[in-house]
Coordinates of C-alpha atoms in Angstrom, one line a residue:
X1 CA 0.0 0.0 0.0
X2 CA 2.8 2.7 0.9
X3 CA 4.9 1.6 -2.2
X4 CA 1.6 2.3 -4.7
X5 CA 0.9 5.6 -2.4
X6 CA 4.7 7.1 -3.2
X7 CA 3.7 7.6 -6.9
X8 CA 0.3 9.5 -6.4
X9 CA 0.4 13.2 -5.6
X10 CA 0.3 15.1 -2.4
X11 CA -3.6 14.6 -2.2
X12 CA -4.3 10.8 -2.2
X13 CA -1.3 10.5 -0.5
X14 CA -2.0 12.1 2.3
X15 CA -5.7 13.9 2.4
X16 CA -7.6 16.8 1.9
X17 CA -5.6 19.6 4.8
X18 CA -2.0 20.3 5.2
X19 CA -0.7 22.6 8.3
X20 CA 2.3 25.1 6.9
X21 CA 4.0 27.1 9.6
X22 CA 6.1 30.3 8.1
X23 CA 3.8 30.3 5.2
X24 CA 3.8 34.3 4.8
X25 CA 6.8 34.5 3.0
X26 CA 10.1 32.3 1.7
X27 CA 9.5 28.6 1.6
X28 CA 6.7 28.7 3.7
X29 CA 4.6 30.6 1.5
X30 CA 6.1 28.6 -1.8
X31 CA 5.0 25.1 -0.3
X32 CA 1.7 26.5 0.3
X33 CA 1.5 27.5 -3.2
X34 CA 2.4 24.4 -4.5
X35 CA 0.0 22.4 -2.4
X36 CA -2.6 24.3 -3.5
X37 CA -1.8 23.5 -6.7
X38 CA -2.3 19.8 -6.1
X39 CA -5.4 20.7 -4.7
X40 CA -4.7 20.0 -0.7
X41 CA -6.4 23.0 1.4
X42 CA -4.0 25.0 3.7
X43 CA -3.8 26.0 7.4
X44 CA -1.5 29.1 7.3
X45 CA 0.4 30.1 10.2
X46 CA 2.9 32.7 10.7
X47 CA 2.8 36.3 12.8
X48 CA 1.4 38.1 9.9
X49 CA -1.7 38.5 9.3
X50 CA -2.4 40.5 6.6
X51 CA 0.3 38.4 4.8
X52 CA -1.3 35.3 5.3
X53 CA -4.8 37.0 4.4
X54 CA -3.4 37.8 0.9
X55 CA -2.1 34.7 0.6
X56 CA -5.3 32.8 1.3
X57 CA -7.4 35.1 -0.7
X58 CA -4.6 34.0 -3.5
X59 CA -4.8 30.5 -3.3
X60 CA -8.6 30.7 -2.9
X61 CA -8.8 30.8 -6.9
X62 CA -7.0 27.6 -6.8
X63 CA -10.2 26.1 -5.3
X64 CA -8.9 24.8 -2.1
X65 CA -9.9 25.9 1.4
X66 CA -7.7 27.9 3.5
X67 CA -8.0 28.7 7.2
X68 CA -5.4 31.3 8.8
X69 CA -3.8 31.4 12.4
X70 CA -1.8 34.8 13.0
X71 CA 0.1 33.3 15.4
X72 CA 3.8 33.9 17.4
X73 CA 5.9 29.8 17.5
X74 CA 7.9 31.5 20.2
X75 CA 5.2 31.9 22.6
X76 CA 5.0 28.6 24.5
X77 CA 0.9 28.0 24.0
X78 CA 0.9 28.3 20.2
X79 CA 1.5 24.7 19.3
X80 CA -1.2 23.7 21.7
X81 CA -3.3 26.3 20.0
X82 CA -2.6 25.3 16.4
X83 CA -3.6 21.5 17.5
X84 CA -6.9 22.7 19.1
X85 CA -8.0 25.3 16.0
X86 CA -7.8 22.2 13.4
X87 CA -9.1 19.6 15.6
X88 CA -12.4 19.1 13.3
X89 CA -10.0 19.2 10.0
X90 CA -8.8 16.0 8.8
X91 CA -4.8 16.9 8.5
X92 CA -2.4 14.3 6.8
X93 CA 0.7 16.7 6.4
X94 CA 2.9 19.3 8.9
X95 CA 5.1 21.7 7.0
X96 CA 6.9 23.6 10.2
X97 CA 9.1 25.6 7.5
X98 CA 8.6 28.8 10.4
X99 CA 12.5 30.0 11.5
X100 CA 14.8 32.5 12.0
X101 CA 18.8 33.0 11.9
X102 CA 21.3 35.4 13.5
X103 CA 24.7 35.8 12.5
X104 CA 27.5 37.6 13.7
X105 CA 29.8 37.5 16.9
X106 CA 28.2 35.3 19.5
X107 CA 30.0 37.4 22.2
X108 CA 27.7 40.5 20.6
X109 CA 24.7 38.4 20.5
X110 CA 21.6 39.0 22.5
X111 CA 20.9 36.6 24.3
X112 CA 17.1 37.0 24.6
X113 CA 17.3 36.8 20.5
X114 CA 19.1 33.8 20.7
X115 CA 16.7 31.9 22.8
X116 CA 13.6 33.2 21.0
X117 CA 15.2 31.2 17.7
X118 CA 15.5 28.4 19.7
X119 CA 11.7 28.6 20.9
X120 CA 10.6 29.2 17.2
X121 CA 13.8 26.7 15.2
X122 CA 13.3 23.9 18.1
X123 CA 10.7 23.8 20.5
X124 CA 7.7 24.7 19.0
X125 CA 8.9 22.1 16.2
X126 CA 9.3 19.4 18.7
X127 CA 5.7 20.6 20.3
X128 CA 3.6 20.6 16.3
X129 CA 5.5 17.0 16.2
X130 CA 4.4 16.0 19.4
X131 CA 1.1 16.8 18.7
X132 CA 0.3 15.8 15.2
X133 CA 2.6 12.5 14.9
X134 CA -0.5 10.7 17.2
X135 CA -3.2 11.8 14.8
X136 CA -1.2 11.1 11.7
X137 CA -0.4 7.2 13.4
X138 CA -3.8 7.0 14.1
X139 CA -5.2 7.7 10.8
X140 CA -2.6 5.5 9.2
X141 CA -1.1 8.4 7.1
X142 CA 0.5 11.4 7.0
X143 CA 3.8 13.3 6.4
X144 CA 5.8 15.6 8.3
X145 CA 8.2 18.3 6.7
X146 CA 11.1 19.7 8.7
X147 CA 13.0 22.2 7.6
X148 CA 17.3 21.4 8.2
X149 CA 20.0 23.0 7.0
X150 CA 23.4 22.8 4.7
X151 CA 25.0 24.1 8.6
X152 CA 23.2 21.7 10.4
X153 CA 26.0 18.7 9.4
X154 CA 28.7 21.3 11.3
X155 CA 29.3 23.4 13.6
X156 CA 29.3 26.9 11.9
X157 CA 31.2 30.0 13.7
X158 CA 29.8 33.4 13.5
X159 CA 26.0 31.5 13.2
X160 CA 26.8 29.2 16.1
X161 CA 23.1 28.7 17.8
X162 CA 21.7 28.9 14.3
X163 CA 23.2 26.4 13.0
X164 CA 22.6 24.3 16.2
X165 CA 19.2 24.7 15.9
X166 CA 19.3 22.5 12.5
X167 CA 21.6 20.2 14.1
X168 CA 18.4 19.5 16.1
X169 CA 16.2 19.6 13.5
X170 CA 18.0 17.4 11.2
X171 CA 18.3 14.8 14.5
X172 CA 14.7 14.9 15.1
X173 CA 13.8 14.1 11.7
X174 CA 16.4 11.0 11.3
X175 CA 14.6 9.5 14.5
X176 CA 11.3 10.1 13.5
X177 CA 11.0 8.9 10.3
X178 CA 12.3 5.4 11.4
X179 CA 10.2 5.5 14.1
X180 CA 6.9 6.9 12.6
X181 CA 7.3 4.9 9.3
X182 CA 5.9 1.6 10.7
X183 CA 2.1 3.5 11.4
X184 CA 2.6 5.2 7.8
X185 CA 3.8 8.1 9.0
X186 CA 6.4 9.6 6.2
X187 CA 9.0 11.9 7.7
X188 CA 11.7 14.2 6.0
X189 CA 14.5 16.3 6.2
X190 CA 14.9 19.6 4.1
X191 CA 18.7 20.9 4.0
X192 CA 18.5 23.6 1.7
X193 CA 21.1 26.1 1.1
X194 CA 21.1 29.9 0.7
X195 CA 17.7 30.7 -0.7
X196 CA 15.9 33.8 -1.8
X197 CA 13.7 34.9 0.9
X198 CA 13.6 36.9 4.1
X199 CA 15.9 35.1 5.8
X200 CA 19.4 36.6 4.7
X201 CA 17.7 40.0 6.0
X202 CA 16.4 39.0 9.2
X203 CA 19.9 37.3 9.7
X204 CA 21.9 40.3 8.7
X205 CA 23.8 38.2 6.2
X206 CA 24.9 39.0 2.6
X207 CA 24.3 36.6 0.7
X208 CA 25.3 36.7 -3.6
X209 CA 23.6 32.9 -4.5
X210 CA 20.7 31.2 -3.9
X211 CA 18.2 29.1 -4.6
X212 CA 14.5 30.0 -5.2
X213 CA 12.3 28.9 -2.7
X214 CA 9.9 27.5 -5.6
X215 CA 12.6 25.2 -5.9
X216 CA 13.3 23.9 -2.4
X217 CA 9.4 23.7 -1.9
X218 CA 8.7 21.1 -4.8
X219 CA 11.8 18.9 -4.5
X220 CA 11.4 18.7 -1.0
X221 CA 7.6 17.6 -1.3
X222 CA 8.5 15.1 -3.9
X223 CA 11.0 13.5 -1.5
X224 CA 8.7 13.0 1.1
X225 CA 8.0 9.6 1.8
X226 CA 11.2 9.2 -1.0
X227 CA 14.5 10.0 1.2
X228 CA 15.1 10.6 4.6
X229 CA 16.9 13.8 3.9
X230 CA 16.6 15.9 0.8
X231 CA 18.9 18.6 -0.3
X232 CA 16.5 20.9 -2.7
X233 CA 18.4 23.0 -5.6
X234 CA 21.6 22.7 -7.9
X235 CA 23.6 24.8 -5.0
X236 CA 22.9 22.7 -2.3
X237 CA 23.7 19.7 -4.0
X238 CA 27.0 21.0 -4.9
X239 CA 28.2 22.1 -1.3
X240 CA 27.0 19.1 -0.4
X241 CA 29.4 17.4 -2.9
X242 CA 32.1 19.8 -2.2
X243 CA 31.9 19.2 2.0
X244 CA 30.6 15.6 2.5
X245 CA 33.9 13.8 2.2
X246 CA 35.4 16.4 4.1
X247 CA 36.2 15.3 8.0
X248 CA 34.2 17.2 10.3
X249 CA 36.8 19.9 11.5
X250 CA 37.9 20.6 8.0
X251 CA 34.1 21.7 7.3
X252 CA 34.1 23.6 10.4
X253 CA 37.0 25.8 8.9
X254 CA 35.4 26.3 5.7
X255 CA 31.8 27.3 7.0
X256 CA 34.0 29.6 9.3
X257 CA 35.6 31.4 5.5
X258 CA 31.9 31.3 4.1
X259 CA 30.8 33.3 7.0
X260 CA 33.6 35.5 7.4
X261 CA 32.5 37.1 3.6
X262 CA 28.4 36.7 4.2
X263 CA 28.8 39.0 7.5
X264 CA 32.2 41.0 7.3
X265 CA 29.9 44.1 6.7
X266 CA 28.5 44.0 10.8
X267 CA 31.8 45.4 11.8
X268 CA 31.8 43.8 15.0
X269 CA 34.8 44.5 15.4
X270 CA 36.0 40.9 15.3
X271 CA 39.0 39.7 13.2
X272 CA 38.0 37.7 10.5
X273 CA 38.2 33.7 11.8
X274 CA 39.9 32.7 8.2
X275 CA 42.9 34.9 9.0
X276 CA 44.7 32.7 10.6
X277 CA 42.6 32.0 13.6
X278 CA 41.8 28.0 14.4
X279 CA 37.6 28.0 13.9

């Protein structure tokens, strides 16, 4: 049955509703978009209303139903709320694409910042897991997106807690999918690279290539329930091949160069950790 259900589309595969978390911009918004296009009604979640209001009125002309929660992932209760306001729909997938980066000196850092990312990258993640996994077992079906990183496979100086945050992402995933995968639960693992979307802004990073989010959002759906871990886009792909048979600490120092360039313009007043400096 799950062999013949891997070549059907989004829809038979996994039913009428999808939840997408971060869907009022970047590859939140894109995966929306595309599972509208297959014809799977959305539950849109981010802080923006008005965002996600234009966005359902959008996808409204695809003929699928949309229902929007303007909600903060930080904020402890907003899982719990997201599971009671689509109690009566009958969800089958979990997109939690919602996330944030900082870069920089982690000396500079503010620390409040840094745990909010890990409330929005980690626990509220752990909590939308938590709480649709049972329903998805139950049903017999489902799928569950999470979105990783290319820096979640090292440790990444001058995006330190960032790039933790994958780590956990990309950890969670691995474990579910094995786990889930018996009650026909498909998990995966998105590990894009740089991508066009707000991120790079809100992360103070400069950032010259990247991938669409168009891109990560359809080959990431068409490897779930594929591949444990999908790396979306040309780019990826190729860091991937570039860093992979590296050892560990060797990717550290390389990350640490990449990083130097993408936020050498914070003036921090740091040195630049490829000058010499071990990472």
């Amino acid at each position: 049955m799950r062999r013949s259900r891997r070549g059907a589309g989004i829809l038979a595969r996994y039913g009428r509703w999808a939840v997408v978390t971060g869907a009022s911009e970047g590859i939140g918004e894109a995966t929306a978009r595309a599972l509208a296009a297959e014809g799977v009604s959305v539950v849109l979640i981010a802080r923006r209303e008005e965002r996600l209001r234009a966005l359902a009125d959008e996808l409204a002309t695809a003929g699928v139903a949309t229902k929007v929660l303007a909600l903060d992932l930080a904020r402890p209760e907003s899982a719990a709320a997201v599971a009671a306001a689509t109690a009566a729909l009958d969800v089958g997938l979990l997109v939690a694409a919602a996330g944030y980066g900082t870069s920089g000196a982690f000396l500079a850092a503010d620390v409040d910042d840094e745990l909010a990312m890990l409330d929005v990258n980690c626990r509220s993640v752990l909590a939308l897991c938590h709480a649709f996994a049972p329903r998805f077992a139950g049903r017999g079906r489902g799928g569950i997106v999470l979105m990783s990183s290319l820096l979640a496979f090292q440790g990444v100086p001058r995006a330190a807690n960032y790039a933790a945050t994958k780590a956990f992402i990309q950890s969670l995933a691995e474990g579910l999918r094995i786990e889930l995968r018996p009650s026909g639960v498909d998990v995966v693992a998105s590990a894009p690279g740089p991508t066009r979307s707000g991120f790079a802004a809100r992360a103070d990073m400069r950032i010259t290539a990247a991938e669409t989010p168009a891109v990560v959002a359809r080959e990431t759906l068409h490897a779930l329930g594929r591949a444990g871990t999908v790396r979306p886009g040309r780019l990826s792909k190729l860091l991937e091949a570039l860093l992979s048979p590296l050892p560990r600490s060797a990717r550290v120092r390389i990350m640490a160069r990449i990083m130097d360039g993408m936020t050498r313009h914070q003036g921090d007043g740091k040195e630049p950790l490829s000058a010499g400096k071990p990472a």
